[in-house]
Amino acid sequence: MNTYLELFFTFAKVGACTFGGGYAMLPILQREVVEQKGWATDQELTDYFAIGQCTPGIIAVNVATFIGYKYRGVLGGICATLGVAFPSTVIISLLAALLTTFTQYPVVTHALAGVNACVIALIASSVLKLGKTAVVDWVTAAIFLAALIAATVFGTSPVLLVLAAGLLGYTAKRLSALRRGEEKP
């Protein structure tokens, strides 16, 4: 299959199976893009999510763009982006006219409550999987805990958290390398 079509259809499948936003797509992306296609590593996926957090737009679209670009350049980024956005665009367009009618039915409300609970479980699963590749030493553990506290207790902006964590990670790793004599000041 043409690699650009493969990007489009792979990300269309991810987009069609993603309920609950960008975080809910993590396990699907990990399976499709990392494990099955090999277009990115777990570490790269974690990096793309972090960057996707602090760039404008929807996380799912940003991550698809990054992965498509890495795999096949600008055209690959465009194909992946269009693929991930296509299913939701079609579904939302079809449901928009009927939404007011559907939300009044208890069966819809109850079904959405179940979907929301499942999305939380999918996010937790992804956090555990990706945490194994992201929190690898005392520095990354300290950054994780500081970011968790800043986000949950103080409501700090995700953009500020990502920027601060990047600066802290860079500084800590650079200082460590300097102490070991691996780099010059």
mmCIF file of C-alpha atoms in Angstrom:
data_model
loop_
_atom_site.group_PDB
_atom_site.id
_atom_site.type_symbol
_atom_site.label_atom_id
_atom_site.label_comp_id
_atom_site.label_asym_id
_atom_site.label_seq_id
_atom_site.Cartn_x
_atom_site.Cartn_y
_atom_site.Cartn_z
ATOM 1 C CA MET A 1 0.000 0.000 0.000
ATOM 2 C CA ASN A 2 1.160 3.530 -0.643
ATOM 3 C CA THR A 3 2.867 4.749 2.536
ATOM 4 C CA TYR A 4 0.874 7.982 2.521
ATOM 5 C CA LEU A 5 -2.401 6.077 2.323
ATOM 6 C CA GLU A 6 -1.118 3.777 5.046
ATOM 7 C CA LEU A 7 -0.444 6.817 7.249
ATOM 8 C CA PHE A 8 -3.901 8.222 6.511
ATOM 9 C CA PHE A 9 -5.750 4.963 7.210
ATOM 10 C CA THR A 10 -3.701 4.097 10.295
ATOM 11 C CA PHE A 11 -4.417 7.475 11.828
ATOM 12 C CA ALA A 12 -8.045 7.337 10.669
ATOM 13 C CA LYS A 13 -8.339 4.078 12.626
ATOM 14 C CA VAL A 14 -6.751 5.762 15.651
ATOM 15 C CA GLY A 15 -9.101 8.727 15.249
ATOM 16 C CA ALA A 16 -12.148 6.481 14.901
ATOM 17 C CA CYS A 17 -11.282 4.543 18.054
ATOM 18 C CA THR A 18 -10.456 7.556 20.197
ATOM 19 C CA PHE A 19 -13.130 8.725 22.573
ATOM 20 C CA GLY A 20 -12.316 11.268 25.249
ATOM 21 C CA GLY A 21 -9.567 13.306 23.648
ATOM 22 C CA GLY A 22 -5.855 13.036 23.051
ATOM 23 C CA TYR A 23 -5.003 11.157 26.220
ATOM 24 C CA ALA A 24 -7.445 8.392 25.419
ATOM 25 C CA MET A 25 -5.654 7.752 22.144
ATOM 26 C CA LEU A 26 -2.359 6.898 23.886
ATOM 27 C CA PRO A 27 -2.915 3.128 24.160
ATOM 28 C CA ILE A 28 -4.212 2.935 20.589
ATOM 29 C CA LEU A 29 -1.295 5.004 19.279
ATOM 30 C CA GLN A 30 1.158 2.930 21.241
ATOM 31 C CA ARG A 31 -0.212 -0.293 19.753
ATOM 32 C CA GLU A 32 -0.593 0.970 16.178
ATOM 33 C CA VAL A 33 2.359 3.316 15.757
ATOM 34 C CA VAL A 34 4.954 1.909 18.145
ATOM 35 C CA GLU A 35 4.276 -1.830 18.392
ATOM 36 C CA GLN A 36 2.740 -2.670 14.993
ATOM 37 C CA LYS A 37 4.170 -0.126 12.539
ATOM 38 C CA GLY A 38 7.419 0.846 14.278
ATOM 39 C CA TRP A 39 7.039 4.466 13.140
ATOM 40 C CA ALA A 40 8.049 5.748 16.581
ATOM 41 C CA THR A 41 9.454 4.466 19.856
ATOM 42 C CA ASP A 42 7.763 4.697 23.251
ATOM 43 C CA GLN A 43 10.182 7.496 24.131
ATOM 44 C CA GLU A 44 9.376 9.400 20.937
ATOM 45 C CA LEU A 45 5.646 8.988 21.563
ATOM 46 C CA THR A 46 6.108 10.390 25.055
ATOM 47 C CA ASP A 47 8.103 13.294 23.608
ATOM 48 C CA TYR A 48 5.466 13.993 20.954
ATOM 49 C CA PHE A 49 2.739 14.060 23.604
ATOM 50 C CA ALA A 50 4.786 16.462 25.719
ATOM 51 C CA ILE A 51 5.391 18.754 22.759
ATOM 52 C CA GLY A 52 1.763 18.374 21.689
ATOM 53 C CA GLN A 53 0.750 19.655 25.129
ATOM 54 C CA CYS A 54 2.580 22.948 24.738
ATOM 55 C CA THR A 55 1.813 23.636 21.079
ATOM 56 C CA PRO A 56 -1.454 25.162 19.915
ATOM 57 C CA GLY A 57 -4.161 22.797 18.770
ATOM 58 C CA ILE A 58 -5.519 19.396 19.575
ATOM 59 C CA ILE A 59 -3.058 16.901 21.064
ATOM 60 C CA ALA A 60 -4.201 14.068 18.774
ATOM 61 C CA VAL A 61 -3.675 16.197 15.685
ATOM 62 C CA ASN A 62 -0.287 17.446 16.889
ATOM 63 C CA VAL A 63 0.965 13.937 17.668
ATOM 64 C CA ALA A 64 -0.275 12.598 14.321
ATOM 65 C CA THR A 65 1.499 15.449 12.559
ATOM 66 C CA PHE A 66 4.769 14.786 14.401
ATOM 67 C CA ILE A 67 4.704 11.055 13.697
ATOM 68 C CA GLY A 68 3.683 11.470 10.051
ATOM 69 C CA TYR A 69 6.402 14.071 9.546
ATOM 70 C CA LYS A 70 9.040 11.871 11.187
ATOM 71 C CA TYR A 71 8.037 8.902 9.043
ATOM 72 C CA ARG A 72 7.484 10.573 5.647
ATOM 73 C CA GLY A 73 8.218 14.301 5.853
ATOM 74 C CA VAL A 74 5.764 17.132 5.266
ATOM 75 C CA LEU A 75 3.369 15.103 3.095
ATOM 76 C CA GLY A 76 3.420 12.317 5.693
ATOM 77 C CA GLY A 77 2.539 14.831 8.400
ATOM 78 C CA ILE A 78 -0.354 16.121 6.321
ATOM 79 C CA CYS A 79 -1.679 12.611 5.595
ATOM 80 C CA ALA A 80 -1.481 11.549 9.245
ATOM 81 C CA THR A 81 -3.166 14.767 10.359
ATOM 82 C CA LEU A 82 -5.995 14.418 7.852
ATOM 83 C CA GLY A 83 -6.393 10.763 8.835
ATOM 84 C CA VAL A 84 -6.737 11.391 12.566
ATOM 85 C CA ALA A 85 -9.188 14.261 12.005
ATOM 86 C CA PHE A 86 -11.322 12.556 9.334
ATOM 87 C CA PRO A 87 -13.428 10.172 11.485
ATOM 88 C CA SER A 88 -14.363 12.748 14.094
ATOM 89 C CA THR A 89 -15.204 15.314 11.421
ATOM 90 C CA VAL A 90 -17.569 12.891 9.719
ATOM 91 C CA ILE A 91 -19.128 11.605 12.951
ATOM 92 C CA ILE A 92 -19.555 15.062 14.478
ATOM 93 C CA SER A 93 -21.096 16.371 11.270
ATOM 94 C CA LEU A 94 -23.622 13.531 11.236
ATOM 95 C CA LEU A 95 -24.494 13.787 14.919
ATOM 96 C CA ALA A 96 -24.595 17.576 15.204
ATOM 97 C CA ALA A 97 -28.144 17.853 13.903
ATOM 98 C CA LEU A 98 -29.361 15.068 16.199
ATOM 99 C CA LEU A 99 -27.394 15.932 19.328
ATOM 100 C CA THR A 100 -30.092 17.882 21.132
ATOM 101 C CA THR A 101 -32.531 15.042 20.662
ATOM 102 C CA PHE A 102 -30.105 12.317 21.775
ATOM 103 C CA THR A 103 -28.881 14.012 24.955
ATOM 104 C CA GLN A 104 -32.390 13.930 26.411
ATOM 105 C CA TYR A 105 -32.515 10.122 26.386
ATOM 106 C CA PRO A 106 -31.353 8.454 29.613
ATOM 107 C CA VAL A 107 -29.791 5.573 27.661
ATOM 108 C CA VAL A 108 -27.420 8.033 25.943
ATOM 109 C CA THR A 109 -26.496 9.708 29.231
ATOM 110 C CA HIS A 110 -25.803 6.343 30.869
ATOM 111 C CA ALA A 111 -23.811 5.086 27.884
ATOM 112 C CA LEU A 112 -21.649 8.222 27.929
ATOM 113 C CA ALA A 113 -21.015 7.717 31.659
ATOM 114 C CA GLY A 114 -19.699 4.229 30.864
ATOM 115 C CA VAL A 115 -17.537 5.517 28.017
ATOM 116 C CA ASN A 116 -16.081 8.209 30.299
ATOM 117 C CA ALA A 117 -15.146 5.596 32.913
ATOM 118 C CA CYS A 118 -13.457 3.493 30.238
ATOM 119 C CA VAL A 119 -11.510 6.504 28.964
ATOM 120 C CA ILE A 120 -10.111 7.085 32.469
ATOM 121 C CA ALA A 121 -8.945 3.453 32.575
ATOM 122 C CA LEU A 122 -7.290 3.806 29.150
ATOM 123 C CA ILE A 123 -5.499 6.966 30.247
ATOM 124 C CA ALA A 124 -4.277 5.300 33.449
ATOM 125 C CA SER A 125 -3.009 2.328 31.443
ATOM 126 C CA SER A 126 -1.090 4.626 29.109
ATOM 127 C CA VAL A 127 0.378 6.608 31.973
ATOM 128 C CA LEU A 128 1.723 3.414 33.535
ATOM 129 C CA LYS A 129 3.204 2.171 30.244
ATOM 130 C CA LEU A 130 4.760 5.478 29.246
ATOM 131 C CA GLY A 131 5.902 6.191 32.794
ATOM 132 C CA LYS A 132 8.268 3.234 32.566
ATOM 133 C CA THR A 133 10.149 4.928 29.718
ATOM 134 C CA ALA A 134 9.893 8.506 30.998
ATOM 135 C CA VAL A 135 10.680 8.171 34.716
ATOM 136 C CA VAL A 136 14.041 6.444 34.602
ATOM 137 C CA ASP A 137 16.120 8.006 37.391
ATOM 138 C CA TRP A 138 15.885 10.280 40.422
ATOM 139 C CA VAL A 139 15.930 13.423 38.255
ATOM 140 C CA THR A 140 12.980 12.390 36.109
ATOM 141 C CA ALA A 141 11.156 11.069 39.201
ATOM 142 C CA ALA A 142 11.624 14.437 40.941
ATOM 143 C CA ILE A 143 10.434 16.322 37.850
ATOM 144 C CA PHE A 144 7.413 14.003 37.605
ATOM 145 C CA LEU A 145 6.450 14.539 41.240
ATOM 146 C CA ALA A 146 6.969 18.305 41.050
ATOM 147 C CA ALA A 147 4.859 18.539 37.887
ATOM 148 C CA LEU A 148 2.145 16.338 39.392
ATOM 149 C CA ILE A 149 1.947 18.512 42.503
ATOM 150 C CA ALA A 150 2.064 21.753 40.493
ATOM 151 C CA ALA A 151 -0.722 20.539 38.204
ATOM 152 C CA THR A 152 -3.041 18.991 40.795
ATOM 153 C CA VAL A 153 -2.510 21.274 43.803
ATOM 154 C CA PHE A 154 -1.775 24.609 42.152
ATOM 155 C CA GLY A 155 -3.450 24.171 38.751
ATOM 156 C CA THR A 156 -0.311 25.224 36.899
ATOM 157 C CA SER A 157 -0.653 25.565 33.137
ATOM 158 C CA PRO A 158 0.473 22.494 31.160
ATOM 159 C CA VAL A 159 2.521 24.771 28.906
ATOM 160 C CA LEU A 160 4.462 26.145 31.877
ATOM 161 C CA LEU A 161 4.896 22.648 33.294
ATOM 162 C CA VAL A 162 6.301 21.261 30.056
ATOM 163 C CA LEU A 163 8.635 24.221 29.564
ATOM 164 C CA ALA A 164 9.852 24.107 33.176
ATOM 165 C CA ALA A 165 10.299 20.321 33.051
ATOM 166 C CA GLY A 166 12.276 20.617 29.819
ATOM 167 C CA LEU A 167 14.542 23.264 31.320
ATOM 168 C CA LEU A 168 15.004 21.270 34.534
ATOM 169 C CA GLY A 169 15.697 18.044 32.652
ATOM 170 C CA TYR A 170 18.218 19.711 30.363
ATOM 171 C CA THR A 171 19.962 21.478 33.255
ATOM 172 C CA ALA A 172 20.135 18.373 35.447
ATOM 173 C CA LYS A 173 21.435 16.111 32.672
ATOM 174 C CA ARG A 174 23.987 18.723 31.551
ATOM 175 C CA LEU A 175 25.260 19.247 35.110
ATOM 176 C CA SER A 176 25.522 15.494 35.569
ATOM 177 C CA ALA A 177 27.522 15.146 32.348
ATOM 178 C CA LEU A 178 29.793 18.028 33.369
ATOM 179 C CA ARG A 179 30.456 16.411 36.761
ATOM 180 C CA ARG A 180 31.420 13.162 35.045
ATOM 181 C CA GLY A 181 33.699 15.073 32.674
ATOM 182 C CA GLU A 182 31.735 14.048 29.546
ATOM 183 C CA GLU A 183 31.141 17.630 28.402
ATOM 184 C CA LYS A 184 33.008 20.886 28.483
ATOM 185 C CA PRO A 185 31.325 23.923 30.077
#
